[in-house]
mmCIF file of N, CA, C and O in Angstrom:
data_model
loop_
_atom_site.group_PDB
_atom_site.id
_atom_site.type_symbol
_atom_site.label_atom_id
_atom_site.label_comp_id
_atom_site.label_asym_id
_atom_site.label_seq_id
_atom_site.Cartn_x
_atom_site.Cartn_y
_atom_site.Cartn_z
ATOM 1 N N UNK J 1 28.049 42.136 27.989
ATOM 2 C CA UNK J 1 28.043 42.300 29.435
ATOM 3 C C UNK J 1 29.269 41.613 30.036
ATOM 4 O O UNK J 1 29.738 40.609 29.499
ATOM 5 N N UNK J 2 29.809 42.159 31.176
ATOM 6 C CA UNK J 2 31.101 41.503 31.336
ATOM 7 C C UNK J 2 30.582 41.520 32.971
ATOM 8 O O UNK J 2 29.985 42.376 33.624
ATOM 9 N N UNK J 3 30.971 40.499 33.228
ATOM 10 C CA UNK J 3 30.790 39.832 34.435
ATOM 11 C C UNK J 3 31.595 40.024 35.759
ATOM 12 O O UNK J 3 31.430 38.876 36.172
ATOM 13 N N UNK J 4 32.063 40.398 36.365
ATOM 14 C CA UNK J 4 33.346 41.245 37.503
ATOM 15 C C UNK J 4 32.503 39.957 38.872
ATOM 16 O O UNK J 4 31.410 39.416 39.042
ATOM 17 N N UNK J 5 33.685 39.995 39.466
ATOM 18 C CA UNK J 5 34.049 39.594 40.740
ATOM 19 C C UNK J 5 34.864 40.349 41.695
ATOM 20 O O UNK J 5 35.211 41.411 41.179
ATOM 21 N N UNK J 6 35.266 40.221 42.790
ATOM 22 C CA UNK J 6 35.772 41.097 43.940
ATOM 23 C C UNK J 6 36.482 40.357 44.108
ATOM 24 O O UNK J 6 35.999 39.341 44.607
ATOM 25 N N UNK J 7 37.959 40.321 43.851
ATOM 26 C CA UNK J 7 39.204 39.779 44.469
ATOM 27 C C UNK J 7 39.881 40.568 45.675
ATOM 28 O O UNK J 7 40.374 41.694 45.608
ATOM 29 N N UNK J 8 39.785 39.558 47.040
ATOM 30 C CA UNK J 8 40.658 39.868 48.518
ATOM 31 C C UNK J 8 41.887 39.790 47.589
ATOM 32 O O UNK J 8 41.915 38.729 46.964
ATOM 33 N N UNK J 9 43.090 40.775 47.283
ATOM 34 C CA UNK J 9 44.552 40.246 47.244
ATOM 35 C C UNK J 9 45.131 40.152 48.106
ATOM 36 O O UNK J 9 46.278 40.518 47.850
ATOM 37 N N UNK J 10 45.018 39.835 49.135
ATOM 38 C CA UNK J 10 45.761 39.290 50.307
ATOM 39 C C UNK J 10 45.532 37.862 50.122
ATOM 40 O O UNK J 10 46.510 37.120 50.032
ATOM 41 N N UNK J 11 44.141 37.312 50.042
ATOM 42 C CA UNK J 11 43.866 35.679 50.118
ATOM 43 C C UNK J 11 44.387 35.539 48.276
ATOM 44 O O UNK J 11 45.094 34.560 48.036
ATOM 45 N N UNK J 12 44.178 36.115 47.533
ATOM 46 C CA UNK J 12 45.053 35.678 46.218
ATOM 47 C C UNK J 12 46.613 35.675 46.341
ATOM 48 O O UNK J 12 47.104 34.611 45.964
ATOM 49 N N UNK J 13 47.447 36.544 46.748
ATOM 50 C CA UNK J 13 48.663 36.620 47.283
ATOM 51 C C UNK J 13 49.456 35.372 48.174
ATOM 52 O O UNK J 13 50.571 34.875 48.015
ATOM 53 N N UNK J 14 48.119 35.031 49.417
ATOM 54 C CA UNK J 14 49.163 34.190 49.973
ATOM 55 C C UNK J 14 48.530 32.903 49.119
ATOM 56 O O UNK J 14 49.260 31.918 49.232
ATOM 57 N N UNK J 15 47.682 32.734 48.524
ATOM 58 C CA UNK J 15 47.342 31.219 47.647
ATOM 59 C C UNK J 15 48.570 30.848 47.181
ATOM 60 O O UNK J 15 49.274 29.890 47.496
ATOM 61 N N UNK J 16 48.886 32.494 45.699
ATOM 62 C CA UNK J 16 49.803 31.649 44.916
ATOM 63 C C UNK J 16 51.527 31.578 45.812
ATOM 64 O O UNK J 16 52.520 30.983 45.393
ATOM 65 N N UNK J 17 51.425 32.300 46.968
ATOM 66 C CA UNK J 17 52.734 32.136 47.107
ATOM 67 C C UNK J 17 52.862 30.681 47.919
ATOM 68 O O UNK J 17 53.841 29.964 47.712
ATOM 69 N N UNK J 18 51.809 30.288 48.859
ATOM 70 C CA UNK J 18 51.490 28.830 49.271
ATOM 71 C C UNK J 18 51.846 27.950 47.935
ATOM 72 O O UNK J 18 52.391 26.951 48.405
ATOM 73 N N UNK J 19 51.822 27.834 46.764
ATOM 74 C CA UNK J 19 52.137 27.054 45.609
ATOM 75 C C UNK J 19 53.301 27.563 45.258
ATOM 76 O O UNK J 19 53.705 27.306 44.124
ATOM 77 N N UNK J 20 53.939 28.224 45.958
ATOM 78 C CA UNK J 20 55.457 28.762 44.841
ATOM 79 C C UNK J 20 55.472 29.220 44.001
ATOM 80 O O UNK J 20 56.428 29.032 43.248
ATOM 81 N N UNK J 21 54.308 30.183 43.599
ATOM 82 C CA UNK J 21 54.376 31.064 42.249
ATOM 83 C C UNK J 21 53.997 32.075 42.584
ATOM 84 O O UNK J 21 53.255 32.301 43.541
ATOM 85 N N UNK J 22 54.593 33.046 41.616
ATOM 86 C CA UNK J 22 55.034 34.428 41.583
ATOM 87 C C UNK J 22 53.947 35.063 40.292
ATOM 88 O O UNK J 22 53.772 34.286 39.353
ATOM 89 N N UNK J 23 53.334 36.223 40.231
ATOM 90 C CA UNK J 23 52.392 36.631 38.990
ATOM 91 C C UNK J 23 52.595 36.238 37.775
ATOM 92 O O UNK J 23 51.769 35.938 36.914
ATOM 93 N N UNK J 24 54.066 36.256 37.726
ATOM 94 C CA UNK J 24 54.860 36.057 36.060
ATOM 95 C C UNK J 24 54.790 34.279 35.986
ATOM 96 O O UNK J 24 54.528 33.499 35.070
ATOM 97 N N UNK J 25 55.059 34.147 37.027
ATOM 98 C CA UNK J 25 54.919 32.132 36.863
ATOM 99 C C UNK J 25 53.742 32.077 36.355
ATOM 100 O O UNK J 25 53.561 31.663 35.210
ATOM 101 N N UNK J 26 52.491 32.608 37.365
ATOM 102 C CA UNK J 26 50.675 32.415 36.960
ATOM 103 C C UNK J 26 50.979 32.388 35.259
ATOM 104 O O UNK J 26 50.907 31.589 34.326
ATOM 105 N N UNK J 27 51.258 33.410 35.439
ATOM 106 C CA UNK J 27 51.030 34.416 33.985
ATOM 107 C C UNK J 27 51.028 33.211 32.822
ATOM 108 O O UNK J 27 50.187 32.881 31.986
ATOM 109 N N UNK J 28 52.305 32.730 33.144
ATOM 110 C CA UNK J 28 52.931 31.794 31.871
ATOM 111 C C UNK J 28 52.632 30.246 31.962
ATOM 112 O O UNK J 28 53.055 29.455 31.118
ATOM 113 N N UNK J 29 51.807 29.845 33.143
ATOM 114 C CA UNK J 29 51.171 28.578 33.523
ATOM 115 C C UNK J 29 49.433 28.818 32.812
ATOM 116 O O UNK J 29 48.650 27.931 32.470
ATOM 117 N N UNK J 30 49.271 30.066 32.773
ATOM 118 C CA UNK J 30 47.802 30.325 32.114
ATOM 119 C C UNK J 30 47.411 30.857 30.950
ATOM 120 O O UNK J 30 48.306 30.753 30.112
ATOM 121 N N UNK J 31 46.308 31.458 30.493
ATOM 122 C CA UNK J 31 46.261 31.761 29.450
ATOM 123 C C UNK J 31 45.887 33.202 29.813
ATOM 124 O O UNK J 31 45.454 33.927 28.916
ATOM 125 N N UNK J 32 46.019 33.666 31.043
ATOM 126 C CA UNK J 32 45.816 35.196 31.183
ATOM 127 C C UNK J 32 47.549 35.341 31.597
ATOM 128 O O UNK J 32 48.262 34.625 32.300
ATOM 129 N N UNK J 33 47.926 36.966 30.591
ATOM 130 C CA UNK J 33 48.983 37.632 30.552
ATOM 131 C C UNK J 33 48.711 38.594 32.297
ATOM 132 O O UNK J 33 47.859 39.193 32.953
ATOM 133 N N UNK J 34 50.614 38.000 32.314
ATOM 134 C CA UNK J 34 50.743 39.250 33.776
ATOM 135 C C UNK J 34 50.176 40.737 34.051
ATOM 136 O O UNK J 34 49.918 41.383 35.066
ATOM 137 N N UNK J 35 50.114 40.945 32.811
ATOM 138 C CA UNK J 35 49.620 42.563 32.629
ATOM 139 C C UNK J 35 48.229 42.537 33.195
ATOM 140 O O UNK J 35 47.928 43.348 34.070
ATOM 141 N N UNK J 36 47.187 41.475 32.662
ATOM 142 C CA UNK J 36 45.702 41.440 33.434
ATOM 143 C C UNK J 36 46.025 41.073 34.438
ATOM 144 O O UNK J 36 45.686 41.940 35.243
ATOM 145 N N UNK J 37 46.715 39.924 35.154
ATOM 146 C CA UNK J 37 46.664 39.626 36.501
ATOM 147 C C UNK J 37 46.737 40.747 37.277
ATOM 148 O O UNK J 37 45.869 41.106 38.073
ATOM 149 N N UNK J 38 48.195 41.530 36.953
ATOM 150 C CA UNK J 38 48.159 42.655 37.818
ATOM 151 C C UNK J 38 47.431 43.422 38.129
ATOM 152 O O UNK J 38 47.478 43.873 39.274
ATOM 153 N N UNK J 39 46.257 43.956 36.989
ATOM 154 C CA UNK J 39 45.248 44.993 36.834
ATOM 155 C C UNK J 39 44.337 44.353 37.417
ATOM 156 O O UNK J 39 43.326 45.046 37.300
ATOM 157 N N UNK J 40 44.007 43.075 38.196
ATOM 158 C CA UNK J 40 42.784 42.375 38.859
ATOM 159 C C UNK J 40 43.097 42.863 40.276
ATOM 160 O O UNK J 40 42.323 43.414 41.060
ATOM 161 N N UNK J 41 44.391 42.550 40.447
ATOM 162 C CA UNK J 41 44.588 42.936 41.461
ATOM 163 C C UNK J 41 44.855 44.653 42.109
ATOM 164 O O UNK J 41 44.702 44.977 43.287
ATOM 165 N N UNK J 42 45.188 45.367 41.229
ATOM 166 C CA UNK J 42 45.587 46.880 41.195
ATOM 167 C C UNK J 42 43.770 46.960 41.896
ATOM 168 O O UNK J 42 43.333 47.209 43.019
ATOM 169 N N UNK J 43 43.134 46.622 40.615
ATOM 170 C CA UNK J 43 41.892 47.202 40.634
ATOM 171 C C UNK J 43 40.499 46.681 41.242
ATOM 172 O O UNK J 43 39.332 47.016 41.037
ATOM 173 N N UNK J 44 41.150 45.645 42.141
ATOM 174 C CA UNK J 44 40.078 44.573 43.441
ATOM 175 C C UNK J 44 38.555 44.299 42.977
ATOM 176 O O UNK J 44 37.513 44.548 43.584
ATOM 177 N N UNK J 45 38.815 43.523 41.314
ATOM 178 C CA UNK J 45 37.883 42.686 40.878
ATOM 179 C C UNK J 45 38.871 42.141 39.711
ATOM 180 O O UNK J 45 39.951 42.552 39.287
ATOM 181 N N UNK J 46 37.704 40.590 39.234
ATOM 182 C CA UNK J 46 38.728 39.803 37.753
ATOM 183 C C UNK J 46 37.165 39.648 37.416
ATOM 184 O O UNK J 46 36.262 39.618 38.252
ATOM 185 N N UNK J 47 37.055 39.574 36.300
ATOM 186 C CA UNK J 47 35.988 39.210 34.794
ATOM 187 C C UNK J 47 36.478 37.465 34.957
ATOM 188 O O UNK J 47 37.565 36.895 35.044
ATOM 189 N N UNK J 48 35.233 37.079 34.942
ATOM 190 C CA UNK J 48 34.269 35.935 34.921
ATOM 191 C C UNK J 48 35.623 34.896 34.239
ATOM 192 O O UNK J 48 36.319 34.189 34.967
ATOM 193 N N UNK J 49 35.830 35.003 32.463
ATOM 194 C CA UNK J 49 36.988 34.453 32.093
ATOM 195 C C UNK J 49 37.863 34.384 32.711
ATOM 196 O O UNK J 49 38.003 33.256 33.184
ATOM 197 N N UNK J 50 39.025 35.471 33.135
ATOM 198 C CA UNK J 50 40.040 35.424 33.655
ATOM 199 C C UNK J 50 39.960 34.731 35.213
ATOM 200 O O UNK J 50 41.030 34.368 35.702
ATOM 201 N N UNK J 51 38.832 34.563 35.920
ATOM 202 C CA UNK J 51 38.845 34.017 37.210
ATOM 203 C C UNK J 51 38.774 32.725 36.802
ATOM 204 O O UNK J 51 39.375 31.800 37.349
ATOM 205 N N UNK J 52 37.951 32.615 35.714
ATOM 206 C CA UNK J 52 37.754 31.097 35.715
ATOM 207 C C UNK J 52 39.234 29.986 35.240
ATOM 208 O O UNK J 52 39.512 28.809 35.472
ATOM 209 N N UNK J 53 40.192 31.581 34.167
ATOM 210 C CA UNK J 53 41.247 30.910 33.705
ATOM 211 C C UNK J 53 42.254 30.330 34.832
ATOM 212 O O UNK J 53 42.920 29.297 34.766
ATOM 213 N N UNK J 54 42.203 31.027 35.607
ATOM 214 C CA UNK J 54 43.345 30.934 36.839
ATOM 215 C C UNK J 54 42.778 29.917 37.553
ATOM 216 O O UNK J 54 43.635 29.131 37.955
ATOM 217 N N UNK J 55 41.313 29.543 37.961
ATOM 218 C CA UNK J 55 40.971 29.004 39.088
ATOM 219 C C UNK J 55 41.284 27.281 38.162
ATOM 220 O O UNK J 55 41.641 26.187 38.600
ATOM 221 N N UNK J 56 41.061 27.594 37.251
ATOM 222 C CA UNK J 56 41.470 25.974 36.580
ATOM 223 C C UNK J 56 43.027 25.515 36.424
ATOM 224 O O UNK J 56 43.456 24.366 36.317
ATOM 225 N N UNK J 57 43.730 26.710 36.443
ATOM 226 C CA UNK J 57 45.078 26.469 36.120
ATOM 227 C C UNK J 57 45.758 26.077 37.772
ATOM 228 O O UNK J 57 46.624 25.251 38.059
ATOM 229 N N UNK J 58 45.080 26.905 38.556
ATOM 230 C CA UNK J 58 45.412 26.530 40.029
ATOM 231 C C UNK J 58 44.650 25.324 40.646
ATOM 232 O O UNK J 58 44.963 24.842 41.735
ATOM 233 N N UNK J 59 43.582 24.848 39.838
ATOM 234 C CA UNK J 59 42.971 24.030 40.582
ATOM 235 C C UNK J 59 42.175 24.101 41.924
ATOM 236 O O UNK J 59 42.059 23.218 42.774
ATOM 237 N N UNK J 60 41.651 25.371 41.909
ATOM 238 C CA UNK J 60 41.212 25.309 42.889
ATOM 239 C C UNK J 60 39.601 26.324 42.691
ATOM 240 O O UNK J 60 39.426 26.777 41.560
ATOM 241 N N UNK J 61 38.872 26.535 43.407
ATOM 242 C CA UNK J 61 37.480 27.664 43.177
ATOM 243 C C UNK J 61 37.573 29.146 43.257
ATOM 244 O O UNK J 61 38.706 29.622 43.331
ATOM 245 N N UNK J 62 36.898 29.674 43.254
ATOM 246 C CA UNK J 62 36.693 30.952 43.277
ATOM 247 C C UNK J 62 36.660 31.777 44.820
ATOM 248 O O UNK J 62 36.708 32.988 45.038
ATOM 249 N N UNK J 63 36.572 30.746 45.676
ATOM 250 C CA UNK J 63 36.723 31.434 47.514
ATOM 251 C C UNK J 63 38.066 31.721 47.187
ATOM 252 O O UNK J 63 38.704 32.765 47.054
ATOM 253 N N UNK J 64 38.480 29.812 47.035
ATOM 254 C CA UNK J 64 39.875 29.964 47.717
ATOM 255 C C UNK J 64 40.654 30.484 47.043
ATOM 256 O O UNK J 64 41.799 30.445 47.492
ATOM 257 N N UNK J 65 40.456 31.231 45.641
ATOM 258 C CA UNK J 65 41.876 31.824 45.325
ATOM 259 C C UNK J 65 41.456 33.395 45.300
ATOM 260 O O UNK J 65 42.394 34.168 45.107
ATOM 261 N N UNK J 66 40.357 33.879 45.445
ATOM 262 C CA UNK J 66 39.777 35.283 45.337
ATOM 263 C C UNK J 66 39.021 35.949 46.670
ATOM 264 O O UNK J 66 38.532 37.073 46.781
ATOM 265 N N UNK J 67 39.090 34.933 47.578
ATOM 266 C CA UNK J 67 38.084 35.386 48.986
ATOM 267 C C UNK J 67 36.747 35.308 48.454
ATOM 268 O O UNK J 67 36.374 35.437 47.288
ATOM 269 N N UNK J 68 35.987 35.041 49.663
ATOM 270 C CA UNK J 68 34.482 35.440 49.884
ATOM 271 C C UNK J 68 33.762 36.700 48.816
ATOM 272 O O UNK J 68 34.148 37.855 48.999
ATOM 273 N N UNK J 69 33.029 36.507 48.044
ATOM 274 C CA UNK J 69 32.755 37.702 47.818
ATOM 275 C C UNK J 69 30.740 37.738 47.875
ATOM 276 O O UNK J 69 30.032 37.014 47.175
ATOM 277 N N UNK J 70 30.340 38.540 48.665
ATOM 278 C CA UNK J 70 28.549 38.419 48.845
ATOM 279 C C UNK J 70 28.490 39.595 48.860
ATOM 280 O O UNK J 70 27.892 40.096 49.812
ATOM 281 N N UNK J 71 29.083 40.499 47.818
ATOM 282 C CA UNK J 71 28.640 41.398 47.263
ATOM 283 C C UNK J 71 27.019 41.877 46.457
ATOM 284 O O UNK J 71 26.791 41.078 45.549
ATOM 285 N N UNK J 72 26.296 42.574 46.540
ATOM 286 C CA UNK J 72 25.020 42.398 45.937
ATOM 287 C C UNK J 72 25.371 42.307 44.081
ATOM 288 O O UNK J 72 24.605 41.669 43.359
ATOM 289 N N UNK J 73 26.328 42.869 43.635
ATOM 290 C CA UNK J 73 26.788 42.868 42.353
ATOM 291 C C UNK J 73 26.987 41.606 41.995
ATOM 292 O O UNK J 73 26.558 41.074 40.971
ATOM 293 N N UNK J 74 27.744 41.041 42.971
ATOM 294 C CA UNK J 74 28.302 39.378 42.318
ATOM 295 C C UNK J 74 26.868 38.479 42.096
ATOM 296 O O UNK J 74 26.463 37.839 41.126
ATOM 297 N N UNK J 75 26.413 38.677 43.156
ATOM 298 C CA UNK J 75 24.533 37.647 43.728
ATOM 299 C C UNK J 75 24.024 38.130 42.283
ATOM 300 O O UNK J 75 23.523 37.336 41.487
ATOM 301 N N UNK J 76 24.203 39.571 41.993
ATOM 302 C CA UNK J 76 22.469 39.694 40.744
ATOM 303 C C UNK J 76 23.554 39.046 39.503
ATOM 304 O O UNK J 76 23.136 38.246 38.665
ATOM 305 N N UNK J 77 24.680 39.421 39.528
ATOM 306 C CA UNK J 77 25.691 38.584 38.467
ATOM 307 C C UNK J 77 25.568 37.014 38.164
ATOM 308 O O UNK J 77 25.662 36.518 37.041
ATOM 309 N N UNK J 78 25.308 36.214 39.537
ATOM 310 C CA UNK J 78 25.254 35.100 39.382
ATOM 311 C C UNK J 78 23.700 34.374 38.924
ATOM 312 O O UNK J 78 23.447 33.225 38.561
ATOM 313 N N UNK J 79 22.749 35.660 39.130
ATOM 314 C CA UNK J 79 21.418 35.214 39.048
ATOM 315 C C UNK J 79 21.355 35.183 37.496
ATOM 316 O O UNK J 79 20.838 34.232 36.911
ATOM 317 N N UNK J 80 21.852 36.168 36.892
ATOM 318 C CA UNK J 80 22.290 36.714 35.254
ATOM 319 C C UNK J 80 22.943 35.800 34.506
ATOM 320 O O UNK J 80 22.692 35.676 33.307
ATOM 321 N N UNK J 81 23.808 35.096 35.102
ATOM 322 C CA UNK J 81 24.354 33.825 34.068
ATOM 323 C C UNK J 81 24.007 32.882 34.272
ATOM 324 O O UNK J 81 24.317 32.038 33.432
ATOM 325 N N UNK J 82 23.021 32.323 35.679
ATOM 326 C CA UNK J 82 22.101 31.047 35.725
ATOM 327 C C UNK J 82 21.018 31.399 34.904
ATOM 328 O O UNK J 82 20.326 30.451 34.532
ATOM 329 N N UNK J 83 20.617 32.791 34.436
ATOM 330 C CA UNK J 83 19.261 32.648 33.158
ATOM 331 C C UNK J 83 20.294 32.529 32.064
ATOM 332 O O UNK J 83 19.747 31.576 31.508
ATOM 333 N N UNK J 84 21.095 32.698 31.506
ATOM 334 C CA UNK J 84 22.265 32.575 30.073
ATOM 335 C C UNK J 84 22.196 30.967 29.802
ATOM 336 O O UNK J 84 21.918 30.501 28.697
ATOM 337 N N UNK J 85 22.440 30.304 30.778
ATOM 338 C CA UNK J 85 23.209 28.979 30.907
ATOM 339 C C UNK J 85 21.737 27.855 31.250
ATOM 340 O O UNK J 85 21.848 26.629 31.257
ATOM 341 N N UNK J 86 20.823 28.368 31.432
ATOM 342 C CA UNK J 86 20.071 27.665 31.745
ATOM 343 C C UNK J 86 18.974 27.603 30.462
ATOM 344 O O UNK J 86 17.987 26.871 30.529
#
């Protein structure tokens, strides 16, 4: 099962450019390749890993580098990995 989120690229856009980095900087500061970054953004969601890779490499959560997301998908998603983890 793969886990998706809803990335705003506008609030991802101005994050990393607020830090001075460019996709290819992310890219090579993380352990996700430019090629997925781009396709998160092409395609306005990132998988569970790759959000989590970036949000640690940026230091920051999942609002502030992806927007709000209260999607009903994300909610039954999050209900789905609190039974995994619990």
């Amino acid at each position: 099962m793969s886990i998706k989120r809803h990335v705003d690229v506008n609030v991802f856009k101005a994050f990393i450019k607020s830090k001075g980095l460019s996709t290819t900087t992310l890219a090579n500061l993380s352990e996700s390749s430019e090629k997925t970054i781009k396709r998160c953004l092409k395609e306005g969601y990132v998988t569970l890993g790759v959000g989590i890779d970036l949000c640690r490499t940026l230091d920051c959560d999942f609002v502030t580098l992806f927007g709000p997301d209260d999607s009903p998908e994300w909610k039954k998603s999050m209900v789905t990995l609190y039974k995994i983890i619990r």
